[in-house]
C-alpha cells in the first residue's frame, strides 16, 4: 500500500513485466523446439481467434486503465499473425469487437474505437502486411461503427485488395 492506502498497482505491473523479460529466453527455447517439430504436422488452412480477456489481464497485473490491456492484446495479435504467415497458414480470422462489447462503458468503447482506427491505419503501410501480401477484409455490422473507423476500414481494404497470398478477416460489431 502507498501512503494513501492504495495498492501499488504500477509495482505489480512492473513485476509482471520483469517476470516476462526473465522468462523470455525460456520461451524462445520453447518456440525453437516447437519450430523444429511443427513441419512434421499438417498445418491448418484457417485459424479463427476470439480476442477476449484483455481487461481481465489488465486487472490481473494491476493496471488501472483497463484499455491498456487491449493495446497489449493488439500487439499479441501482430505476433500471432507473424507466426501464421511464417508457417504459411493462408487464412486468419479475428473477432475483435462483438455487438455486446458495444454496450460497455462509453469511454471504454470510445477508446476501443480509437485503437481500432489506429491499428487499421497502421496496416495500410505495414511492411509485414505488404511483404506477405495479406488481403484484409472486415465483416459485421460496420454501420454501427463511427465514420472515422469505417473510413479507416475502407482505406485498409483498398490498400490490400490486390493481395491474395494470405487473408485476414476482422469481425467487428459482429454477433
Short mmCIF file of C-alpha atoms in Angstrom, two decimals:
data_model
loop_
_atom_site.label_atom_id
_atom_site.label_comp_id
_atom_site.label_asym_id
_atom_site.label_seq_id
_atom_site.Cartn_x
_atom_site.Cartn_y
_atom_site.Cartn_z
CA UNK A 1 0.00 0.00 0.00
CA UNK A 2 1.13 3.51 -0.66
CA UNK A 3 0.75 6.44 1.73
CA UNK A 4 -2.84 6.96 0.64
CA UNK A 5 -3.76 3.34 1.38
CA UNK A 6 -3.90 2.27 -2.28
CA UNK A 7 -2.13 -0.84 -3.53
CA UNK A 8 0.97 -0.40 -5.63
CA UNK A 9 -0.69 -1.18 -8.96
CA UNK A 10 2.22 0.04 -11.02
CA UNK A 11 4.61 -2.04 -8.94
CA UNK A 12 2.56 -5.15 -9.73
CA UNK A 13 2.62 -4.32 -13.43
CA UNK A 14 6.38 -3.72 -13.34
CA UNK A 15 6.93 -7.03 -11.56
CA UNK A 16 4.87 -8.79 -14.23
CA UNK A 17 6.95 -7.17 -16.97
CA UNK A 18 10.20 -8.16 -15.20
CA UNK A 19 8.93 -11.75 -14.96
CA UNK A 20 8.14 -11.68 -18.69
CA UNK A 21 11.62 -10.41 -19.50
CA UNK A 22 13.26 -13.05 -17.32
CA UNK A 23 11.23 -15.90 -18.82
CA UNK A 24 11.64 -14.73 -22.43
CA UNK A 25 14.82 -16.82 -23.05
CA UNK A 26 12.97 -19.94 -21.91
CA UNK A 27 10.03 -19.07 -24.13
CA UNK A 28 12.44 -18.60 -27.03
CA UNK A 29 13.77 -22.13 -26.41
CA UNK A 30 10.21 -23.44 -26.28
CA UNK A 31 9.43 -21.73 -29.61
CA UNK A 32 12.57 -23.20 -31.17
CA UNK A 33 11.56 -26.68 -30.02
CA UNK A 34 8.07 -26.25 -31.45
CA UNK A 35 9.50 -24.89 -34.68
CA UNK A 36 11.73 -27.94 -35.08
CA UNK A 37 8.67 -30.24 -34.88
CA UNK A 38 5.92 -28.19 -36.48
CA UNK A 39 6.74 -29.18 -40.04
CA UNK A 40 6.03 -32.81 -39.12
CA UNK A 41 2.35 -31.90 -38.62
CA UNK A 42 -0.34 -30.98 -41.09
CA UNK A 43 -0.99 -27.28 -40.56
CA UNK A 44 -4.49 -25.79 -40.64
CA UNK A 45 -5.59 -23.73 -43.63
CA UNK A 46 -7.61 -21.36 -41.43
CA UNK A 47 -7.26 -20.20 -37.83
CA UNK A 48 -10.00 -18.21 -36.11
CA UNK A 49 -9.37 -16.32 -32.88
CA UNK A 50 -11.79 -14.67 -30.48
CA UNK A 51 -9.88 -11.88 -28.80
CA UNK A 52 -11.01 -11.96 -25.20
CA UNK A 53 -9.57 -11.42 -21.76
CA UNK A 54 -7.65 -8.18 -22.29
CA UNK A 55 -9.48 -6.40 -19.45
CA UNK A 56 -9.06 -9.40 -17.14
CA UNK A 57 -5.35 -9.46 -17.93
CA UNK A 58 -5.06 -5.72 -17.25
CA UNK A 59 -6.78 -6.20 -13.88
CA UNK A 60 -4.58 -9.17 -13.02
CA UNK A 61 -1.41 -7.12 -13.48
CA UNK A 62 -2.88 -4.17 -11.60
CA UNK A 63 -3.41 -1.73 -14.45
CA UNK A 64 -5.85 1.00 -13.54
CA UNK A 65 -6.62 1.84 -17.16
CA UNK A 66 -8.12 -1.39 -18.47
CA UNK A 67 -7.89 -0.30 -22.11
CA UNK A 68 -4.12 -0.75 -21.80
CA UNK A 69 -4.92 -4.46 -21.84
CA UNK A 70 -6.44 -4.01 -25.29
CA UNK A 71 -3.27 -2.30 -26.50
CA UNK A 72 -1.15 -5.21 -25.28
CA UNK A 73 -3.65 -7.60 -26.88
CA UNK A 74 -3.30 -5.80 -30.21
CA UNK A 75 0.47 -6.33 -30.10
CA UNK A 76 -0.10 -10.02 -29.34
CA UNK A 77 -2.31 -10.24 -32.45
CA UNK A 78 0.58 -8.93 -34.51
CA UNK A 79 2.84 -11.62 -33.02
CA UNK A 80 0.31 -14.37 -33.81
CA UNK A 81 -0.12 -13.09 -37.38
CA UNK A 82 3.65 -13.14 -37.85
CA UNK A 83 3.71 -16.79 -36.75
CA UNK A 84 0.80 -17.71 -39.04
CA UNK A 85 2.31 -16.06 -42.10
CA UNK A 86 5.70 -17.55 -41.34
CA UNK A 87 4.11 -21.01 -41.21
CA UNK A 88 2.14 -20.43 -44.40
CA UNK A 89 -1.34 -20.56 -42.85
CA UNK A 90 -3.32 -18.76 -45.54
CA UNK A 91 -6.38 -17.51 -43.63
CA UNK A 92 -6.70 -15.97 -40.18
CA UNK A 93 -9.94 -14.59 -38.78
CA UNK A 94 -10.06 -12.46 -35.64
CA UNK A 95 -13.19 -11.45 -33.77
CA UNK A 96 -12.23 -8.16 -32.17
CA UNK A 97 -15.49 -6.48 -31.14
CA UNK A 98 -18.91 -8.05 -30.59
CA UNK A 99 -22.22 -6.24 -30.56
CA UNK A 100 -22.29 -6.97 -26.80
CA UNK A 101 -18.97 -5.11 -26.43
CA UNK A 102 -20.74 -2.00 -27.75
CA UNK A 103 -22.84 -1.97 -24.54
CA UNK A 104 -19.80 -1.35 -22.33
CA UNK A 105 -18.90 1.94 -20.69
CA UNK A 106 -18.99 4.64 -23.41
CA UNK A 107 -15.45 5.82 -22.56
CA UNK A 108 -14.09 2.30 -22.97
CA UNK A 109 -15.92 1.86 -26.28
CA UNK A 110 -14.58 5.22 -27.48
CA UNK A 111 -11.01 4.19 -26.60
CA UNK A 112 -11.51 0.86 -28.37
CA UNK A 113 -12.74 2.68 -31.48
CA UNK A 114 -9.61 4.87 -31.38
CA UNK A 115 -7.47 1.75 -31.09
CA UNK A 116 -9.28 0.05 -34.00
CA UNK A 117 -8.79 3.11 -36.18
CA UNK A 118 -5.09 3.36 -35.22
CA UNK A 119 -4.43 -0.32 -35.98
CA UNK A 120 -6.35 -0.23 -39.28
CA UNK A 121 -4.37 2.83 -40.37
CA UNK A 122 -1.08 1.16 -39.32
CA UNK A 123 -1.95 -1.84 -41.51
CA UNK A 124 -2.22 0.43 -44.56
CA UNK A 125 1.58 0.90 -44.62
CA UNK A 126 2.65 -2.10 -42.52
CA UNK A 127 5.68 -3.82 -44.11
CA UNK A 128 4.58 -7.19 -42.68
CA UNK A 129 1.18 -6.90 -44.37
CA UNK A 130 2.63 -5.89 -47.74
CA UNK A 131 5.63 -8.25 -47.73
CA UNK A 132 3.28 -11.18 -47.04
CA UNK A 133 0.62 -9.90 -49.47
CA UNK A 134 -2.17 -10.03 -46.90
CA UNK A 135 -5.64 -9.08 -48.03
CA UNK A 136 -7.57 -7.59 -45.11
CA UNK A 137 -11.36 -7.76 -45.02
CA UNK A 138 -13.75 -6.59 -42.33
CA UNK A 139 -17.16 -8.07 -41.61
CA UNK A 140 -20.02 -7.40 -39.26
CA UNK A 141 -22.48 -4.58 -38.66
CA UNK A 142 -19.94 -2.00 -39.68
CA UNK A 143 -22.63 0.69 -39.94
CA UNK A 144 -22.67 0.63 -36.09
CA UNK A 145 -19.10 1.93 -36.03
CA UNK A 146 -18.11 5.62 -36.08
CA UNK A 147 -17.45 7.09 -39.52
CA UNK A 148 -13.71 7.56 -38.84
CA UNK A 149 -13.37 3.83 -38.09
CA UNK A 150 -15.40 2.89 -41.19
CA UNK A 151 -13.18 5.16 -43.30
CA UNK A 152 -10.03 3.51 -41.90
CA UNK A 153 -11.58 0.12 -42.74
CA UNK A 154 -12.31 1.20 -46.31
CA UNK A 155 -8.77 2.54 -46.64
CA UNK A 156 -7.05 -0.64 -45.41
CA UNK A 157 -9.31 -2.85 -47.52
CA UNK A 158 -8.47 -0.76 -50.59
CA UNK A 159 -4.74 -0.80 -49.78
CA UNK A 160 -4.70 -4.61 -49.62
CA UNK A 161 -7.40 -5.50 -52.18
CA UNK A 162 -4.86 -6.66 -54.79
CA UNK A 163 -3.34 -9.32 -52.50
CA UNK A 164 -4.33 -12.98 -52.40
CA UNK A 165 -1.44 -14.86 -50.76
CA UNK A 166 -2.86 -14.50 -47.24
CA UNK A 167 -6.25 -13.39 -45.94
CA UNK A 168 -7.01 -11.63 -42.65
CA UNK A 169 -10.71 -11.43 -41.77
CA UNK A 170 -11.62 -9.00 -39.00
CA UNK A 171 -15.05 -9.35 -37.37
CA UNK A 172 -16.26 -6.12 -35.79
CA UNK A 173 -19.72 -5.32 -34.41
CA UNK A 174 -20.37 -8.98 -35.07
CA UNK A 175 -22.59 -11.44 -33.29
#
